[in-house]
mmCIF file of C-alpha atoms in Angstrom:
data_model
loop_
_atom_site.group_PDB
_atom_site.id
_atom_site.type_symbol
_atom_site.label_atom_id
_atom_site.label_comp_id
_atom_site.label_asym_id
_atom_site.label_seq_id
_atom_site.Cartn_x
_atom_site.Cartn_y
_atom_site.Cartn_z
ATOM 1 C CA MET A 1 7.572 -57.516 2.445
ATOM 2 C CA SER A 2 6.126 -55.567 5.363
ATOM 3 C CA GLY A 3 5.458 -51.777 5.450
ATOM 4 C CA PHE A 4 8.249 -51.412 7.966
ATOM 5 C CA ASN A 5 10.883 -52.876 5.605
ATOM 6 C CA ARG A 6 9.397 -51.309 2.422
ATOM 7 C CA HIS A 7 9.665 -47.708 3.696
ATOM 8 C CA PRO A 8 12.681 -47.299 5.821
ATOM 9 C CA TRP A 9 12.140 -43.570 5.882
ATOM 10 C CA LEU A 10 9.140 -44.187 8.115
ATOM 11 C CA LYS A 11 11.310 -45.343 11.016
ATOM 12 C CA TRP A 12 11.405 -42.913 14.012
ATOM 13 C CA GLU A 13 15.137 -43.069 13.968
ATOM 14 C CA GLN A 14 15.349 -41.971 10.364
ATOM 15 C CA VAL A 15 12.957 -39.070 11.057
ATOM 16 C CA GLU A 16 14.913 -38.040 14.094
ATOM 17 C CA LYS A 17 18.191 -38.168 12.123
ATOM 18 C CA PHE A 18 16.594 -36.004 9.342
ATOM 19 C CA LEU A 19 15.234 -33.403 11.832
ATOM 20 C CA GLY A 20 18.384 -33.432 13.872
ATOM 21 C CA GLN A 21 16.650 -33.749 17.088
ATOM 22 C CA LYS A 22 14.967 -36.412 19.333
ATOM 23 C CA LEU A 23 11.217 -36.586 19.052
ATOM 24 C CA PRO A 24 9.442 -36.861 22.381
ATOM 25 C CA PHE A 25 6.554 -38.805 20.969
ATOM 26 C CA ALA A 26 8.585 -41.525 19.213
ATOM 27 C CA GLU A 27 8.616 -45.025 20.613
ATOM 28 C CA LYS A 28 11.297 -47.562 19.753
ATOM 29 C CA GLY A 29 10.225 -50.024 17.034
ATOM 30 C CA GLN A 30 7.301 -47.951 15.703
ATOM 31 C CA THR A 31 7.046 -46.560 12.256
ATOM 32 C CA PHE A 32 6.267 -42.957 11.493
ATOM 33 C CA LEU A 33 2.617 -43.758 10.553
ATOM 34 C CA ASP A 34 1.819 -46.075 13.438
ATOM 35 C CA ASN A 35 0.857 -43.214 15.784
ATOM 36 C CA MET A 36 -0.211 -39.996 14.179
ATOM 37 C CA THR A 37 -1.885 -38.293 17.274
ATOM 38 C CA TRP A 38 1.131 -36.072 17.760
ATOM 39 C CA ALA A 39 0.933 -34.639 14.274
ATOM 40 C CA GLU A 40 -1.580 -31.816 14.907
ATOM 41 C CA GLY A 41 0.298 -30.331 17.851
ATOM 42 C CA TYR A 42 3.653 -30.624 16.030
ATOM 43 C CA VAL A 43 2.342 -28.960 12.905
ATOM 44 C CA GLN A 44 0.759 -26.154 14.952
ATOM 45 C CA ASP A 45 4.029 -25.481 16.708
ATOM 46 C CA MET A 46 5.935 -25.498 13.380
ATOM 47 C CA LEU A 47 3.368 -23.116 11.813
ATOM 48 C CA LYS A 48 3.743 -20.676 14.793
ATOM 49 C CA LYS A 49 7.520 -20.631 14.366
ATOM 50 C CA ALA A 50 7.295 -20.292 10.568
ATOM 51 C CA MET A 51 4.498 -17.730 10.392
ATOM 52 C CA PRO A 52 4.661 -15.479 13.504
ATOM 53 C CA GLY A 53 2.063 -13.170 11.852
ATOM 54 C CA MET A 54 -0.630 -15.737 12.392
ATOM 55 C CA ASP A 55 -1.520 -14.886 15.922
ATOM 56 C CA ALA A 56 -4.430 -17.125 16.901
ATOM 57 C CA SER A 57 -3.750 -16.682 20.594
ATOM 58 C CA ILE A 58 -6.149 -15.114 22.982
ATOM 59 C CA SER A 59 -5.094 -11.828 24.650
ATOM 60 C CA SER A 60 -4.355 -11.651 28.379
ATOM 61 C CA SER A 61 -7.885 -10.298 29.053
ATOM 62 C CA GLY A 62 -9.403 -13.214 27.134
ATOM 63 C CA THR A 63 -11.312 -10.921 24.775
ATOM 64 C CA ILE A 64 -9.971 -11.510 21.367
ATOM 65 C CA GLY A 65 -8.134 -13.833 18.966
ATOM 66 C CA THR A 66 -6.585 -12.641 15.700
ATOM 67 C CA GLU A 67 -5.952 -14.032 12.304
ATOM 68 C CA ILE A 68 -4.099 -12.240 9.518
ATOM 69 C CA PHE A 69 -4.298 -13.129 5.811
ATOM 70 C CA GLU A 70 -2.623 -11.649 2.746
ATOM 71 C CA THR A 71 -3.848 -11.527 -0.778
ATOM 72 C CA HIS A 72 -2.021 -9.961 -3.743
ATOM 73 C CA GLU A 73 -3.566 -6.605 -3.087
ATOM 74 C CA HIS A 74 -4.979 -6.625 0.497
ATOM 75 C CA VAL A 75 -4.166 -7.538 4.125
ATOM 76 C CA ILE A 76 -7.272 -8.988 5.930
ATOM 77 C CA VAL A 77 -7.260 -9.039 9.677
ATOM 78 C CA LYS A 78 -10.020 -10.978 11.523
ATOM 79 C CA VAL A 79 -10.475 -10.299 15.189
ATOM 80 C CA LYS A 80 -12.845 -12.446 17.265
ATOM 81 C CA ILE A 81 -14.704 -10.368 19.867
ATOM 82 C CA ALA A 82 -15.801 -11.801 23.176
ATOM 83 C CA LYS A 83 -19.529 -12.061 24.018
ATOM 84 C CA GLU A 84 -19.230 -9.535 26.829
ATOM 85 C CA GLU A 85 -17.776 -6.823 24.630
ATOM 86 C CA ASP A 86 -20.038 -4.170 22.988
ATOM 87 C CA PRO A 87 -19.032 -3.917 19.320
ATOM 88 C CA ARG A 88 -20.524 -0.478 19.068
ATOM 89 C CA ALA A 89 -18.036 0.769 21.613
ATOM 90 C CA LEU A 90 -15.041 -0.497 19.679
ATOM 91 C CA GLN A 91 -12.859 1.816 17.538
ATOM 92 C CA VAL A 92 -10.337 0.827 14.910
ATOM 93 C CA PHE A 93 -7.280 3.016 14.081
ATOM 94 C CA VAL A 94 -5.068 2.064 11.202
ATOM 95 C CA LYS A 95 -1.435 3.121 10.554
ATOM 96 C CA SER A 96 0.757 1.915 7.674
ATOM 97 C CA ASN A 97 2.251 -0.928 9.684
ATOM 98 C CA GLN A 98 -0.278 -1.673 12.491
ATOM 99 C CA ILE A 99 -3.955 -1.605 13.726
ATOM 100 C CA LYS A 100 -4.903 -0.285 17.088
ATOM 101 C CA LEU A 101 -8.246 -1.489 18.558
ATOM 102 C CA THR A 102 -9.818 0.482 21.509
ATOM 103 C CA GLY A 103 -13.093 0.516 23.435
ATOM 104 C CA PHE A 104 -12.822 -2.833 25.253
ATOM 105 C CA THR A 105 -14.548 -3.120 28.559
ATOM 106 C CA ASN A 106 -11.227 -3.666 30.496
ATOM 107 C CA GLY A 107 -10.006 -0.375 29.056
ATOM 108 C CA LYS A 108 -6.972 -1.918 27.436
ATOM 109 C CA ASN A 109 -6.009 -1.378 23.720
ATOM 110 C CA ARG A 110 -4.981 -4.047 21.403
ATOM 111 C CA ILE A 111 -2.238 -3.523 18.769
ATOM 112 C CA VAL A 112 -2.076 -5.845 15.714
ATOM 113 C CA LYS A 113 1.079 -5.522 13.510
ATOM 114 C CA VAL A 114 0.335 -6.122 9.738
ATOM 115 C CA PRO A 115 2.879 -8.143 7.744
ATOM 116 C CA THR A 116 3.381 -5.503 5.014
ATOM 117 C CA LEU A 117 2.870 -1.741 4.630
ATOM 118 C CA VAL A 118 -0.704 -0.788 3.886
ATOM 119 C CA LEU A 119 -2.659 2.308 2.858
ATOM 120 C CA PRO A 120 -4.613 3.317 6.041
ATOM 121 C CA ARG A 121 -7.249 5.400 4.293
ATOM 122 C CA THR A 122 -8.346 2.257 2.333
ATOM 123 C CA ALA A 123 -9.399 0.374 5.405
ATOM 124 C CA ASN A 124 -12.794 -1.235 5.334
ATOM 125 C CA VAL A 125 -14.108 -2.648 8.642
ATOM 126 C CA THR A 126 -17.137 -4.931 9.060
ATOM 127 C CA TYR A 127 -18.548 -6.686 12.138
ATOM 128 C CA LYS A 128 -20.556 -9.946 11.703
ATOM 129 C CA GLN A 129 -21.110 -12.765 14.157
ATOM 130 C CA ARG A 130 -18.669 -11.562 16.767
ATOM 131 C CA VAL A 131 -15.828 -11.127 14.106
ATOM 132 C CA LEU A 132 -14.367 -7.833 13.290
ATOM 133 C CA GLU A 133 -12.946 -7.963 9.739
ATOM 134 C CA ILE A 134 -10.443 -5.262 8.639
ATOM 135 C CA LYS A 135 -9.515 -5.243 4.986
ATOM 136 C CA ILE A 136 -6.744 -2.858 3.918
ATOM 137 C CA ARG A 137 -5.163 -2.310 0.546
ATOM 138 C CA LYS A 138 -1.428 -2.986 0.459
ATOM 139 C CA ARG A 139 0.927 -0.148 -0.386
ATOM 140 C CA GLY A 140 2.236 -0.708 -3.907
ATOM 141 C CA LEU A 141 5.821 -1.659 -4.404
ATOM 142 C CA LYS A 142 5.946 -0.094 -7.749
ATOM 143 C CA GLU A 143 5.004 3.437 -6.828
ATOM 144 C CA SER A 144 5.765 5.903 -9.491
ATOM 145 C CA TYR A 145 8.020 8.949 -9.046
ATOM 146 C CA HIS A 146 6.435 12.348 -8.282
ATOM 147 C CA GLU A 147 8.431 15.381 -9.387
ATOM 148 C CA ALA A 148 9.416 17.736 -6.492
ATOM 149 C CA TYR A 149 9.758 21.214 -7.877
ATOM 150 C CA ILE A 150 12.771 23.228 -6.916
ATOM 151 C CA ARG A 151 12.226 26.791 -5.682
ATOM 152 C CA TYR A 152 14.617 29.418 -6.924
#
């Protein structure tokens, strides 16, 4: 029994039916595993749609790319800085929902939105090998109540 008959789910037609759309890279008579060169681009597109917070694109000035990660307690933002930029001229400003980077040679600022609320005063910024890493503690979801006293 050939692999084509053993795994009917590997047929392009079956994959297209499952996804509900025509695949531009599928050729008639091929199985799903015959040509895997399309996979990387397809996966990257799906990840961009599923995780818009992962911004690996380059800004219009070509100066930086950004990656955002989350742990249980922190948000970590990694910003790649171009060779022509002076890292000592950069400034980082943190709000509860975004980060503003200033000091670029073109005079433009860069805003990076963080995926969850953070505590701005806990930001720790390091620069190493043309990468600016900003680590910020997440704002706790289980914050306790503080009594607000009534004046009489």
